[in-house]
Amino acid sequence: MPLGSRHLLTLQELTRDEVLKVIDTAIDMKRNPGHYANALKGKVLAMIFQKPSTRTRVSFEVAMRQLGGYALYLRWDDLQLGRGEALKDTARVLARYVDVVMARVLRQDDLDEYARWSPIPVINGLSDKWHPCQILGDLLTVKEVKGGLEGLKLAYVGDGNNVCNTLLVGCSKVGMNVSVACPEGYEPLPEAVEWARRNAEETGSKIEVLRSPEEAVRDADIIYTDVFVSMGFEAERAKRLKAFLPRYQVNSRLMGMAKKDAVFMHCLPARRGEEVTDDVLDGPQSIVLDQAENRLHSQKALLYLMLG
Ligand code: CP
Ligand code: NVA
Protein backbone atom coordinates (compact mmCIF):
# COMPACT_ATOMS: atom_id res chain seq x y z
CA MET A 1 0.00 0.00 0.00
CA PRO A 2 2.28 2.82 -1.17
CA LEU A 3 1.30 6.32 -0.09
CA GLY A 4 2.12 7.53 -3.60
CA SER A 5 2.32 11.21 -4.41
CA ARG A 6 0.04 12.38 -1.57
CA HIS A 7 0.97 15.16 0.82
CA LEU A 8 1.27 14.66 4.58
CA LEU A 9 0.14 17.99 6.05
CA THR A 10 -1.88 17.14 9.17
CA LEU A 11 -1.98 13.32 9.65
CA GLN A 12 -5.75 13.24 9.16
CA GLU A 13 -5.13 12.51 5.46
CA LEU A 14 -3.79 9.02 6.28
CA THR A 15 -6.26 6.23 6.95
CA ARG A 16 -5.99 4.06 10.04
CA ASP A 17 -4.49 1.26 7.94
CA GLU A 18 -1.93 3.62 6.42
CA VAL A 19 -0.82 4.83 9.85
CA LEU A 20 -0.46 1.22 11.01
CA LYS A 21 1.41 0.38 7.80
CA VAL A 22 3.96 3.15 8.47
CA ILE A 23 4.47 1.80 12.00
CA ASP A 24 4.84 -1.82 10.92
CA THR A 25 7.16 -0.89 8.07
CA ALA A 26 9.27 1.12 10.51
CA ILE A 27 9.51 -1.90 12.82
CA ASP A 28 10.72 -4.03 9.92
CA MET A 29 13.20 -1.38 8.77
CA LYS A 30 14.56 -1.12 12.28
CA ARG A 31 15.08 -4.90 12.38
CA ASN A 32 16.46 -5.28 8.86
CA PRO A 33 18.14 -2.00 7.88
CA GLY A 34 20.35 -3.68 5.28
CA HIS A 35 17.32 -4.82 3.33
CA TYR A 36 16.41 -1.19 2.58
CA ALA A 37 19.90 0.24 2.01
CA ASN A 38 19.23 1.15 -1.63
CA ALA A 39 15.47 1.52 -1.51
CA LEU A 40 15.59 5.22 -2.39
CA LYS A 41 18.73 5.23 -4.50
CA GLY A 42 19.00 8.46 -6.45
CA LYS A 43 16.02 10.10 -4.73
CA VAL A 44 16.40 13.60 -3.31
CA LEU A 45 14.55 15.22 -0.40
CA ALA A 46 14.51 19.03 -0.07
CA MET A 47 14.09 20.19 3.54
CA ILE A 48 12.92 23.79 4.00
CA PHE A 49 13.27 25.25 7.50
CA GLN A 50 11.69 28.50 8.66
CA LYS A 51 12.35 27.58 12.33
CA PRO A 52 15.21 25.80 14.15
CA SER A 53 15.36 21.99 14.45
CA THR A 54 17.59 19.26 15.84
CA ARG A 55 15.62 16.01 15.61
CA THR A 56 13.59 16.66 12.48
CA ARG A 57 16.54 17.92 10.49
CA VAL A 58 19.00 15.23 11.48
CA SER A 59 16.58 12.30 11.39
CA PHE A 60 15.31 13.17 7.90
CA GLU A 61 18.82 13.69 6.58
CA VAL A 62 20.09 10.43 8.05
CA ALA A 63 16.92 8.64 6.88
CA MET A 64 17.57 9.60 3.26
CA ARG A 65 21.23 8.63 3.55
CA GLN A 66 20.40 5.22 5.05
CA LEU A 67 17.99 4.56 2.17
CA GLY A 68 20.58 5.43 -0.47
CA GLY A 69 19.14 8.86 -1.26
CA TYR A 70 20.17 12.41 -0.49
CA ALA A 71 18.76 15.34 1.51
CA LEU A 72 19.21 19.08 0.99
CA TYR A 73 18.99 21.44 3.97
CA LEU A 74 17.46 24.75 2.87
CA ARG A 75 16.87 27.66 5.20
CA TRP A 76 13.78 29.66 4.26
CA ASP A 77 15.70 32.93 4.59
CA ASP A 78 18.48 31.72 2.33
CA LEU A 79 15.99 30.82 -0.39
CA GLN A 80 14.33 33.50 -2.49
CA LEU A 81 11.26 32.76 -0.32
CA GLY A 82 12.92 34.98 2.26
CA ARG A 83 12.81 37.85 -0.24
CA GLY A 84 9.19 37.22 -1.09
CA GLU A 85 9.26 34.79 -4.01
CA ALA A 86 5.80 33.26 -4.33
CA LEU A 87 5.30 29.86 -2.69
CA LYS A 88 3.68 28.64 -5.88
CA ASP A 89 6.78 29.47 -7.90
CA THR A 90 9.17 27.88 -5.41
CA ALA A 91 6.99 24.76 -5.20
CA ARG A 92 6.92 24.26 -8.96
CA VAL A 93 10.63 24.96 -9.41
CA LEU A 94 11.87 22.66 -6.61
CA ALA A 95 9.77 19.86 -8.10
CA ARG A 96 11.95 20.04 -11.21
CA TYR A 97 15.01 19.10 -9.11
CA VAL A 98 13.92 16.88 -6.24
CA ASP A 99 11.46 14.05 -5.51
CA VAL A 100 9.89 15.09 -2.20
CA VAL A 101 9.82 18.17 0.06
CA MET A 102 9.68 18.43 3.84
CA ALA A 103 8.95 21.89 5.22
CA ARG A 104 8.93 23.36 8.73
CA VAL A 105 6.96 26.59 8.61
CA LEU A 106 5.59 29.26 10.91
CA ARG A 107 2.13 29.21 9.33
CA GLN A 108 0.17 26.17 8.22
CA ASP A 109 -1.49 28.39 5.57
CA ASP A 110 1.87 28.76 3.84
CA LEU A 111 2.39 25.01 3.84
CA ASP A 112 -1.09 24.41 2.44
CA GLU A 113 -0.43 26.98 -0.30
CA TYR A 114 2.92 25.37 -1.10
CA ALA A 115 1.33 21.91 -1.25
CA ARG A 116 -1.50 23.17 -3.47
CA TRP A 117 1.06 23.98 -6.15
CA SER A 118 3.57 21.20 -5.55
CA PRO A 119 3.51 18.38 -8.12
CA ILE A 120 5.60 16.26 -5.71
CA PRO A 121 4.68 15.13 -2.17
CA VAL A 122 5.03 17.65 0.65
CA ILE A 123 5.60 16.54 4.25
CA ASN A 124 4.84 18.82 7.20
CA GLY A 125 7.96 18.98 9.40
CA LEU A 126 6.05 21.08 12.01
CA SER A 127 3.79 24.07 11.59
CA ASP A 128 1.93 26.19 14.12
CA LYS A 129 -0.93 23.66 13.95
CA TRP A 130 0.35 20.13 13.25
CA HIS A 131 3.37 17.84 13.68
CA PRO A 132 2.49 14.59 11.87
CA CYS A 133 6.03 13.15 11.70
CA GLN A 134 6.38 13.44 15.47
CA ILE A 135 3.18 11.54 16.12
CA LEU A 136 4.07 8.74 13.67
CA GLY A 137 7.29 8.23 15.63
CA ASP A 138 5.41 8.43 18.91
CA LEU A 139 2.90 5.76 17.90
CA LEU A 140 5.79 3.51 16.90
CA THR A 141 7.33 4.09 20.33
CA VAL A 142 4.09 3.34 22.16
CA LYS A 143 3.59 0.15 20.16
CA GLU A 144 7.13 -1.01 21.01
CA VAL A 145 6.89 -0.18 24.70
CA LYS A 146 3.29 -1.22 25.38
CA GLY A 147 3.00 -4.02 22.81
CA GLY A 148 -0.04 -2.47 21.10
CA LEU A 149 -2.05 0.72 20.70
CA GLU A 150 -5.78 0.06 20.87
CA GLY A 151 -7.44 0.80 24.18
CA LEU A 152 -4.46 2.57 25.76
CA LYS A 153 -5.05 5.92 27.43
CA LEU A 154 -2.80 8.89 26.69
CA ALA A 155 -3.10 11.95 28.93
CA TYR A 156 -1.74 15.14 27.42
CA VAL A 157 -1.09 17.85 30.00
CA GLY A 158 -0.25 21.45 29.03
CA ASP A 159 -0.54 23.56 25.92
CA GLY A 160 -3.09 22.47 23.31
CA ASN A 161 -0.52 23.08 20.59
CA ASN A 162 0.64 21.50 17.32
CA VAL A 163 1.80 18.31 19.06
CA CYS A 164 -1.43 18.02 21.07
CA ASN A 165 -3.59 18.59 17.96
CA THR A 166 -1.80 15.86 16.08
CA LEU A 167 -1.85 13.43 19.01
CA LEU A 168 -5.64 13.80 19.10
CA VAL A 169 -5.87 12.93 15.42
CA GLY A 170 -3.25 10.15 15.41
CA CYS A 171 -4.28 8.39 18.63
CA SER A 172 -7.99 8.45 17.75
CA LYS A 173 -7.18 6.85 14.40
CA VAL A 174 -5.56 3.83 16.03
CA GLY A 175 -8.12 3.39 18.80
CA MET A 176 -6.27 5.04 21.69
CA ASN A 177 -8.11 7.18 24.24
CA VAL A 178 -6.91 10.76 24.76
CA SER A 179 -7.55 13.05 27.70
CA VAL A 180 -6.20 16.57 27.32
CA ALA A 181 -5.83 18.86 30.33
CA CYS A 182 -5.13 22.51 29.55
CA PRO A 183 -5.87 25.96 30.94
CA GLU A 184 -8.68 28.07 29.51
CA GLY A 185 -7.57 29.74 26.31
CA TYR A 186 -4.99 27.05 25.49
CA GLU A 187 -7.27 24.32 24.19
CA PRO A 188 -6.39 22.26 21.10
CA LEU A 189 -7.81 23.43 17.77
CA PRO A 190 -11.55 22.81 17.39
CA GLU A 191 -10.73 21.14 14.08
CA ALA A 192 -8.40 18.67 15.84
CA VAL A 193 -11.04 17.77 18.42
CA GLU A 194 -13.68 17.42 15.71
CA TRP A 195 -11.49 15.14 13.59
CA ALA A 196 -10.55 13.11 16.66
CA ARG A 197 -14.22 12.64 17.58
CA ARG A 198 -15.01 11.62 14.01
CA ASN A 199 -12.14 9.09 14.03
CA ALA A 200 -13.29 7.88 17.44
CA GLU A 201 -16.72 7.00 16.08
CA GLU A 202 -15.00 4.41 13.92
CA THR A 203 -12.36 3.16 16.33
CA GLY A 204 -14.19 3.43 19.64
CA SER A 205 -11.63 5.83 21.17
CA LYS A 206 -12.64 8.14 23.99
CA ILE A 207 -11.67 11.80 23.57
CA GLU A 208 -11.94 14.44 26.30
CA VAL A 209 -10.67 17.97 26.85
CA LEU A 210 -10.55 18.87 30.55
CA ARG A 211 -9.14 21.49 32.90
CA SER A 212 -7.88 19.13 35.59
CA PRO A 213 -4.50 17.41 35.06
CA GLU A 214 -5.31 15.06 37.96
CA GLU A 215 -8.50 13.94 36.26
CA ALA A 216 -6.79 13.56 32.89
CA VAL A 217 -3.99 11.32 34.15
CA ARG A 218 -6.27 8.98 36.11
CA ASP A 219 -5.69 5.44 34.76
CA ALA A 220 -3.42 6.79 32.03
CA ASP A 221 -0.87 4.51 30.36
CA ILE A 222 1.04 7.49 28.98
CA ILE A 223 1.54 11.03 30.23
CA TYR A 224 2.66 13.39 27.46
CA THR A 225 3.60 17.04 27.62
CA ASP A 226 5.30 19.68 25.49
CA VAL A 227 6.70 23.17 26.00
CA PHE A 228 4.40 25.95 27.18
CA VAL A 229 6.00 28.37 24.71
CA SER A 230 6.25 26.95 21.22
CA MET A 231 8.44 28.41 18.49
CA GLY A 232 6.80 31.57 17.16
CA PHE A 233 5.06 32.32 20.48
CA GLU A 234 8.06 33.74 22.36
CA ALA A 235 6.39 37.15 22.81
CA GLU A 236 3.71 35.48 24.98
CA ARG A 237 6.21 33.82 27.30
CA ALA A 238 5.40 35.64 30.56
CA LYS A 239 1.64 35.38 30.06
CA ARG A 240 1.89 31.70 29.23
CA LEU A 241 4.05 30.74 32.20
CA LYS A 242 1.51 32.43 34.45
CA ALA A 243 -1.33 30.45 32.88
CA PHE A 244 0.45 27.06 33.06
CA LEU A 245 2.51 27.11 36.25
CA PRO A 246 2.43 25.49 38.67
CA ARG A 247 -0.77 23.55 37.87
CA TYR A 248 0.16 21.99 34.52
CA GLN A 249 3.71 20.86 35.26
CA VAL A 250 4.37 17.13 34.94
CA ASN A 251 6.23 16.14 38.11
CA SER A 252 6.52 13.02 40.24
CA ARG A 253 3.28 13.85 42.08
CA LEU A 254 1.31 13.85 38.81
CA MET A 255 3.15 10.78 37.46
CA GLY A 256 2.15 8.99 40.66
CA MET A 257 -1.55 9.52 39.86
CA ALA A 258 -1.41 7.58 36.57
CA LYS A 259 -1.17 3.79 36.21
CA LYS A 260 1.77 2.22 38.00
CA ASP A 261 3.42 1.26 34.72
CA ALA A 262 2.69 4.56 32.97
CA VAL A 263 5.38 6.03 30.75
CA PHE A 264 6.34 9.67 30.24
CA MET A 265 6.60 11.13 26.73
CA HIS A 266 7.77 14.48 25.36
CA CYS A 267 8.56 15.39 21.75
CA LEU A 268 11.60 17.44 22.88
CA PRO A 269 13.15 19.95 23.11
CA ALA A 270 12.04 20.30 26.75
CA ARG A 271 12.24 23.31 29.02
CA ARG A 272 13.43 21.54 32.16
CA GLY A 273 11.69 22.86 35.28
CA GLU A 274 8.78 24.32 33.31
CA GLU A 275 6.45 21.76 31.71
CA VAL A 276 8.40 18.84 33.23
CA THR A 277 10.77 18.34 36.14
CA ASP A 278 14.26 16.84 35.77
CA ASP A 279 13.41 13.77 37.82
CA VAL A 280 10.55 12.83 35.50
CA LEU A 281 12.37 13.61 32.27
CA ASP A 282 15.44 11.64 33.37
CA GLY A 283 13.54 9.05 35.42
CA PRO A 284 12.82 5.37 34.78
CA GLN A 285 9.36 6.03 33.31
CA SER A 286 10.68 8.42 30.66
CA ILE A 287 10.86 7.11 27.08
CA VAL A 288 11.76 10.43 25.44
CA LEU A 289 15.02 9.19 23.91
CA ASP A 290 13.27 6.24 22.26
CA GLN A 291 10.77 8.73 20.88
CA ALA A 292 13.58 10.83 19.44
CA GLU A 293 15.25 7.77 17.91
CA ASN A 294 12.01 6.57 16.39
CA ARG A 295 11.67 9.76 14.37
CA LEU A 296 14.40 8.23 12.19
CA HIS A 297 12.72 4.86 11.73
CA SER A 298 9.19 6.13 11.19
CA GLN A 299 10.36 8.73 8.66
CA LYS A 300 12.36 6.11 6.79
CA ALA A 301 9.14 4.12 6.54
CA LEU A 302 7.17 7.16 5.45
CA LEU A 303 9.68 8.11 2.74
CA TYR A 304 9.91 4.51 1.58
CA LEU A 305 6.12 4.17 1.31
CA MET A 306 5.88 7.51 -0.51
CA LEU A 307 8.75 7.06 -2.95
CA GLY A 308 9.89 3.46 -2.87
N1 CP B 1 10.58 17.04 18.19
C1 CP B 1 11.08 17.82 17.22
O1 CP B 1 10.47 18.04 16.15
O2 CP B 1 12.33 18.31 17.48
P1 CP B 1 13.16 19.38 16.65
O3 CP B 1 12.51 20.71 16.83
O4 CP B 1 14.54 19.32 17.22
O5 CP B 1 13.15 18.97 15.19
N1 NVA C 1 5.35 22.67 20.22
C1 NVA C 1 6.77 22.78 19.92
C2 NVA C 1 7.25 21.52 19.30
C3 NVA C 1 8.70 21.52 18.89
C4 NVA C 1 9.12 20.23 18.26
C5 NVA C 1 6.99 23.97 19.01
O1 NVA C 1 6.19 24.18 18.10
O2 NVA C 1 7.94 24.71 19.24
Tab-separated table of C-alpha atoms and ligand atoms in Angstrom:
chain	number	residue	atom	x	y	z
A	1	MET	CA	0.000	0.000	0.000
A	2	PRO	CA	2.283	2.816	-1.167
A	3	LEU	CA	1.303	6.322	-0.092
A	4	GLY	CA	2.117	7.534	-3.596
A	5	SER	CA	2.319	11.212	-4.405
A	6	ARG	CA	0.040	12.376	-1.569
A	7	HIS	CA	0.967	15.156	0.819
A	8	LEU	CA	1.273	14.664	4.584
A	9	LEU	CA	0.140	17.989	6.046
A	10	THR	CA	-1.877	17.141	9.170
A	11	LEU	CA	-1.978	13.315	9.648
A	12	GLN	CA	-5.751	13.239	9.161
A	13	GLU	CA	-5.126	12.506	5.457
A	14	LEU	CA	-3.794	9.022	6.284
A	15	THR	CA	-6.258	6.227	6.950
A	16	ARG	CA	-5.988	4.056	10.038
A	17	ASP	CA	-4.495	1.264	7.937
A	18	GLU	CA	-1.927	3.619	6.422
A	19	VAL	CA	-0.817	4.826	9.850
A	20	LEU	CA	-0.456	1.218	11.006
A	21	LYS	CA	1.409	0.384	7.798
A	22	VAL	CA	3.955	3.151	8.472
A	23	ILE	CA	4.473	1.803	11.998
A	24	ASP	CA	4.836	-1.822	10.918
A	25	THR	CA	7.163	-0.894	8.069
A	26	ALA	CA	9.269	1.116	10.515
A	27	ILE	CA	9.509	-1.900	12.820
A	28	ASP	CA	10.717	-4.032	9.918
A	29	MET	CA	13.200	-1.384	8.768
A	30	LYS	CA	14.563	-1.119	12.278
A	31	ARG	CA	15.076	-4.904	12.378
A	32	ASN	CA	16.464	-5.278	8.859
A	33	PRO	CA	18.140	-2.002	7.882
A	34	GLY	CA	20.351	-3.679	5.282
A	35	HIS	CA	17.324	-4.816	3.330
A	36	TYR	CA	16.409	-1.186	2.577
A	37	ALA	CA	19.895	0.236	2.011
A	38	ASN	CA	19.231	1.147	-1.631
A	39	ALA	CA	15.473	1.523	-1.508
A	40	LEU	CA	15.585	5.223	-2.394
A	41	LYS	CA	18.733	5.231	-4.499
A	42	GLY	CA	19.002	8.461	-6.453
A	43	LYS	CA	16.015	10.097	-4.734
A	44	VAL	CA	16.395	13.603	-3.305
A	45	LEU	CA	14.548	15.222	-0.401
A	46	ALA	CA	14.511	19.034	-0.068
A	47	MET	CA	14.086	20.190	3.540
A	48	ILE	CA	12.918	23.792	4.004
A	49	PHE	CA	13.269	25.250	7.503
A	50	GLN	CA	11.690	28.501	8.663
A	51	LYS	CA	12.349	27.578	12.332
A	52	PRO	CA	15.210	25.796	14.153
A	53	SER	CA	15.357	21.995	14.453
A	54	THR	CA	17.592	19.265	15.842
A	55	ARG	CA	15.620	16.013	15.613
A	56	THR	CA	13.592	16.659	12.476
A	57	ARG	CA	16.539	17.925	10.492
A	58	VAL	CA	19.005	15.233	11.484
A	59	SER	CA	16.583	12.302	11.389
A	60	PHE	CA	15.312	13.173	7.904
A	61	GLU	CA	18.819	13.693	6.577
A	62	VAL	CA	20.088	10.427	8.046
A	63	ALA	CA	16.924	8.636	6.877
A	64	MET	CA	17.569	9.605	3.261
A	65	ARG	CA	21.226	8.628	3.549
A	66	GLN	CA	20.400	5.218	5.050
A	67	LEU	CA	17.991	4.561	2.173
A	68	GLY	CA	20.577	5.434	-0.474
A	69	GLY	CA	19.144	8.864	-1.263
A	70	TYR	CA	20.171	12.411	-0.494
A	71	ALA	CA	18.759	15.336	1.510
A	72	LEU	CA	19.207	19.080	0.991
A	73	TYR	CA	18.986	21.437	3.972
A	74	LEU	CA	17.464	24.745	2.874
A	75	ARG	CA	16.865	27.660	5.198
A	76	TRP	CA	13.783	29.663	4.265
A	77	ASP	CA	15.696	32.928	4.595
A	78	ASP	CA	18.476	31.721	2.326
A	79	LEU	CA	15.993	30.816	-0.393
A	80	GLN	CA	14.327	33.497	-2.487
A	81	LEU	CA	11.264	32.757	-0.324
A	82	GLY	CA	12.920	34.982	2.263
A	83	ARG	CA	12.808	37.851	-0.241
A	84	GLY	CA	9.191	37.224	-1.095
A	85	GLU	CA	9.261	34.786	-4.012
A	86	ALA	CA	5.800	33.262	-4.327
A	87	LEU	CA	5.302	29.863	-2.692
A	88	LYS	CA	3.677	28.638	-5.877
A	89	ASP	CA	6.777	29.467	-7.902
A	90	THR	CA	9.166	27.878	-5.409
A	91	ALA	CA	6.988	24.764	-5.201
A	92	ARG	CA	6.915	24.260	-8.956
A	93	VAL	CA	10.626	24.962	-9.406
A	94	LEU	CA	11.874	22.663	-6.612
A	95	ALA	CA	9.771	19.855	-8.100
A	96	ARG	CA	11.952	20.041	-11.209
A	97	TYR	CA	15.015	19.102	-9.111
A	98	VAL	CA	13.919	16.882	-6.244
A	99	ASP	CA	11.455	14.053	-5.508
A	100	VAL	CA	9.890	15.091	-2.195
A	101	VAL	CA	9.821	18.166	0.061
A	102	MET	CA	9.685	18.428	3.841
A	103	ALA	CA	8.953	21.893	5.225
A	104	ARG	CA	8.927	23.364	8.730
A	105	VAL	CA	6.956	26.594	8.614
A	106	LEU	CA	5.587	29.261	10.906
A	107	ARG	CA	2.132	29.213	9.330
A	108	GLN	CA	0.168	26.168	8.220
A	109	ASP	CA	-1.494	28.387	5.573
A	110	ASP	CA	1.866	28.763	3.839
A	111	LEU	CA	2.393	25.013	3.842
A	112	ASP	CA	-1.093	24.415	2.441
A	113	GLU	CA	-0.435	26.981	-0.295
A	114	TYR	CA	2.923	25.370	-1.105
A	115	ALA	CA	1.326	21.909	-1.246
A	116	ARG	CA	-1.504	23.174	-3.474
A	117	TRP	CA	1.064	23.979	-6.148
A	118	SER	CA	3.572	21.198	-5.554
A	119	PRO	CA	3.514	18.381	-8.118
A	120	ILE	CA	5.601	16.260	-5.710
A	121	PRO	CA	4.685	15.131	-2.168
A	122	VAL	CA	5.032	17.654	0.652
A	123	ILE	CA	5.598	16.536	4.251
A	124	ASN	CA	4.844	18.819	7.202
A	125	GLY	CA	7.958	18.975	9.395
A	126	LEU	CA	6.045	21.077	12.012
A	127	SER	CA	3.790	24.069	11.594
A	128	ASP	CA	1.926	26.195	14.116
A	129	LYS	CA	-0.933	23.663	13.946
A	130	TRP	CA	0.351	20.134	13.252
A	131	HIS	CA	3.367	17.838	13.679
A	132	PRO	CA	2.488	14.586	11.873
A	133	CYS	CA	6.026	13.146	11.702
A	134	GLN	CA	6.376	13.438	15.472
A	135	ILE	CA	3.180	11.539	16.124
A	136	LEU	CA	4.071	8.741	13.675
A	137	GLY	CA	7.295	8.228	15.631
A	138	ASP	CA	5.406	8.430	18.911
A	139	LEU	CA	2.899	5.760	17.899
A	140	LEU	CA	5.788	3.509	16.898
A	141	THR	CA	7.334	4.093	20.330
A	142	VAL	CA	4.094	3.341	22.162
A	143	LYS	CA	3.594	0.154	20.160
A	144	GLU	CA	7.127	-1.014	21.006
A	145	VAL	CA	6.887	-0.175	24.699
A	146	LYS	CA	3.290	-1.220	25.379
A	147	GLY	CA	3.002	-4.015	22.815
A	148	GLY	CA	-0.039	-2.472	21.103
A	149	LEU	CA	-2.048	0.716	20.704
A	150	GLU	CA	-5.775	0.055	20.865
A	151	GLY	CA	-7.441	0.796	24.177
A	152	LEU	CA	-4.459	2.572	25.761
A	153	LYS	CA	-5.052	5.918	27.435
A	154	LEU	CA	-2.798	8.889	26.688
A	155	ALA	CA	-3.102	11.952	28.932
A	156	TYR	CA	-1.737	15.144	27.421
A	157	VAL	CA	-1.093	17.851	30.003
A	158	GLY	CA	-0.250	21.445	29.034
A	159	ASP	CA	-0.544	23.561	25.924
A	160	GLY	CA	-3.092	22.469	23.315
A	161	ASN	CA	-0.519	23.080	20.594
A	162	ASN	CA	0.639	21.500	17.322
A	163	VAL	CA	1.801	18.311	19.059
A	164	CYS	CA	-1.432	18.017	21.070
A	165	ASN	CA	-3.586	18.595	17.963
A	166	THR	CA	-1.796	15.858	16.078
A	167	LEU	CA	-1.853	13.434	19.009
A	168	LEU	CA	-5.635	13.804	19.104
A	169	VAL	CA	-5.868	12.926	15.425
A	170	GLY	CA	-3.246	10.152	15.414
A	171	CYS	CA	-4.284	8.387	18.626
A	172	SER	CA	-7.988	8.446	17.752
A	173	LYS	CA	-7.183	6.847	14.400
A	174	VAL	CA	-5.564	3.833	16.026
A	175	GLY	CA	-8.124	3.392	18.802
A	176	MET	CA	-6.272	5.041	21.692
A	177	ASN	CA	-8.105	7.178	24.245
A	178	VAL	CA	-6.909	10.757	24.756
A	179	SER	CA	-7.551	13.053	27.697
A	180	VAL	CA	-6.199	16.573	27.320
A	181	ALA	CA	-5.829	18.856	30.334
A	182	CYS	CA	-5.131	22.511	29.545
A	183	PRO	CA	-5.868	25.964	30.944
A	184	GLU	CA	-8.677	28.075	29.507
A	185	GLY	CA	-7.568	29.742	26.307
A	186	TYR	CA	-4.990	27.052	25.494
A	187	GLU	CA	-7.272	24.317	24.188
A	188	PRO	CA	-6.394	22.265	21.104
A	189	LEU	CA	-7.808	23.428	17.768
A	190	PRO	CA	-11.552	22.813	17.393
A	191	GLU	CA	-10.729	21.137	14.079
A	192	ALA	CA	-8.399	18.674	15.835
A	193	VAL	CA	-11.038	17.766	18.415
A	194	GLU	CA	-13.682	17.425	15.714
A	195	TRP	CA	-11.487	15.139	13.587
A	196	ALA	CA	-10.546	13.110	16.657
A	197	ARG	CA	-14.217	12.643	17.580
A	198	ARG	CA	-15.006	11.624	14.014
A	199	ASN	CA	-12.143	9.090	14.032
A	200	ALA	CA	-13.293	7.884	17.435
A	201	GLU	CA	-16.721	7.002	16.080
A	202	GLU	CA	-15.000	4.409	13.921
A	203	THR	CA	-12.357	3.155	16.326
A	204	GLY	CA	-14.185	3.428	19.644
A	205	SER	CA	-11.634	5.829	21.172
A	206	LYS	CA	-12.638	8.140	23.991
A	207	ILE	CA	-11.674	11.798	23.573
A	208	GLU	CA	-11.938	14.437	26.302
A	209	VAL	CA	-10.675	17.974	26.854
A	210	LEU	CA	-10.546	18.866	30.546
A	211	ARG	CA	-9.140	21.487	32.899
A	212	SER	CA	-7.880	19.131	35.586
A	213	PRO	CA	-4.499	17.411	35.065
A	214	GLU	CA	-5.308	15.058	37.959
A	215	GLU	CA	-8.497	13.940	36.263
A	216	ALA	CA	-6.789	13.564	32.886
A	217	VAL	CA	-3.986	11.324	34.154
A	218	ARG	CA	-6.267	8.975	36.108
A	219	ASP	CA	-5.692	5.436	34.759
A	220	ALA	CA	-3.418	6.794	32.027
A	221	ASP	CA	-0.871	4.511	30.360
A	222	ILE	CA	1.039	7.489	28.985
A	223	ILE	CA	1.544	11.028	30.229
A	224	TYR	CA	2.661	13.386	27.457
A	225	THR	CA	3.602	17.042	27.618
A	226	ASP	CA	5.304	19.682	25.488
A	227	VAL	CA	6.700	23.174	26.002
A	228	PHE	CA	4.403	25.952	27.184
A	229	VAL	CA	6.002	28.374	24.709
A	230	SER	CA	6.248	26.952	21.216
A	231	MET	CA	8.436	28.414	18.491
A	232	GLY	CA	6.805	31.570	17.157
A	233	PHE	CA	5.060	32.325	20.484
A	234	GLU	CA	8.059	33.744	22.356
A	235	ALA	CA	6.393	37.145	22.807
A	236	GLU	CA	3.708	35.476	24.982
A	237	ARG	CA	6.206	33.817	27.302
A	238	ALA	CA	5.401	35.638	30.565
A	239	LYS	CA	1.639	35.383	30.064
A	240	ARG	CA	1.885	31.697	29.225
A	241	LEU	CA	4.052	30.744	32.203
A	242	LYS	CA	1.506	32.426	34.447
A	243	ALA	CA	-1.334	30.445	32.879
A	244	PHE	CA	0.447	27.063	33.063
A	245	LEU	CA	2.510	27.113	36.249
A	246	PRO	CA	2.431	25.486	38.669
A	247	ARG	CA	-0.766	23.547	37.871
A	248	TYR	CA	0.159	21.994	34.515
A	249	GLN	CA	3.708	20.865	35.260
A	250	VAL	CA	4.369	17.132	34.935
A	251	ASN	CA	6.233	16.142	38.110
A	252	SER	CA	6.520	13.023	40.243
A	253	ARG	CA	3.285	13.854	42.084
A	254	LEU	CA	1.309	13.846	38.809
A	255	MET	CA	3.150	10.783	37.459
A	256	GLY	CA	2.145	8.988	40.656
A	257	MET	CA	-1.547	9.519	39.858
A	258	ALA	CA	-1.411	7.582	36.569
A	259	LYS	CA	-1.174	3.791	36.213
A	260	LYS	CA	1.772	2.218	38.003
A	261	ASP	CA	3.422	1.256	34.716
A	262	ALA	CA	2.687	4.564	32.971
A	263	VAL	CA	5.385	6.032	30.749
A	264	PHE	CA	6.343	9.670	30.239
A	265	MET	CA	6.599	11.126	26.734
A	266	HIS	CA	7.773	14.484	25.360
A	267	CYS	CA	8.564	15.387	21.749
A	268	LEU	CA	11.598	17.437	22.881
A	269	PRO	CA	13.149	19.951	23.106
A	270	ALA	CA	12.038	20.304	26.747
A	271	ARG	CA	12.241	23.307	29.022
A	272	ARG	CA	13.427	21.537	32.162
A	273	GLY	CA	11.694	22.860	35.281
A	274	GLU	CA	8.779	24.319	33.307
A	275	GLU	CA	6.452	21.755	31.712
A	276	VAL	CA	8.399	18.836	33.233
A	277	THR	CA	10.770	18.338	36.145
A	278	ASP	CA	14.260	16.842	35.769
A	279	ASP	CA	13.414	13.770	37.822
A	280	VAL	CA	10.545	12.828	35.499
A	281	LEU	CA	12.369	13.612	32.266
A	282	ASP	CA	15.437	11.639	33.368
A	283	GLY	CA	13.540	9.050	35.420
A	284	PRO	CA	12.816	5.368	34.777
A	285	GLN	CA	9.359	6.030	33.310
A	286	SER	CA	10.678	8.416	30.664
A	287	ILE	CA	10.860	7.114	27.082
A	288	VAL	CA	11.763	10.428	25.443
A	289	LEU	CA	15.021	9.193	23.912
A	290	ASP	CA	13.267	6.238	22.263
A	291	GLN	CA	10.772	8.726	20.875
A	292	ALA	CA	13.575	10.830	19.444
A	293	GLU	CA	15.252	7.768	17.907
A	294	ASN	CA	12.013	6.569	16.389
A	295	ARG	CA	11.670	9.755	14.366
A	296	LEU	CA	14.396	8.228	12.194
A	297	HIS	CA	12.723	4.857	11.731
A	298	SER	CA	9.191	6.133	11.187
A	299	GLN	CA	10.363	8.732	8.665
A	300	LYS	CA	12.361	6.112	6.791
A	301	ALA	CA	9.141	4.115	6.537
A	302	LEU	CA	7.165	7.156	5.453
A	303	LEU	CA	9.676	8.107	2.744
A	304	TYR	CA	9.906	4.505	1.576
A	305	LEU	CA	6.123	4.169	1.311
A	306	MET	CA	5.883	7.508	-0.508
A	307	LEU	CA	8.753	7.058	-2.950
A	308	GLY	CA	9.892	3.457	-2.870
B	1	CP	N1	10.578	17.044	18.194
B	1	CP	C1	11.079	17.815	17.216
B	1	CP	O1	10.474	18.044	16.153
B	1	CP	O2	12.334	18.307	17.484
B	1	CP	P1	13.164	19.376	16.646
B	1	CP	O3	12.505	20.705	16.831
B	1	CP	O4	14.540	19.321	17.224
B	1	CP	O5	13.147	18.975	15.194
B	2	NVA	N1	5.354	22.666	20.223
B	2	NVA	C1	6.765	22.784	19.922
B	2	NVA	C2	7.254	21.525	19.298
B	2	NVA	C3	8.698	21.518	18.890
B	2	NVA	C4	9.119	20.232	18.265
B	2	NVA	C5	6.995	23.973	19.011
B	2	NVA	O1	6.190	24.178	18.100
B	2	NVA	O2	7.942	24.715	19.239
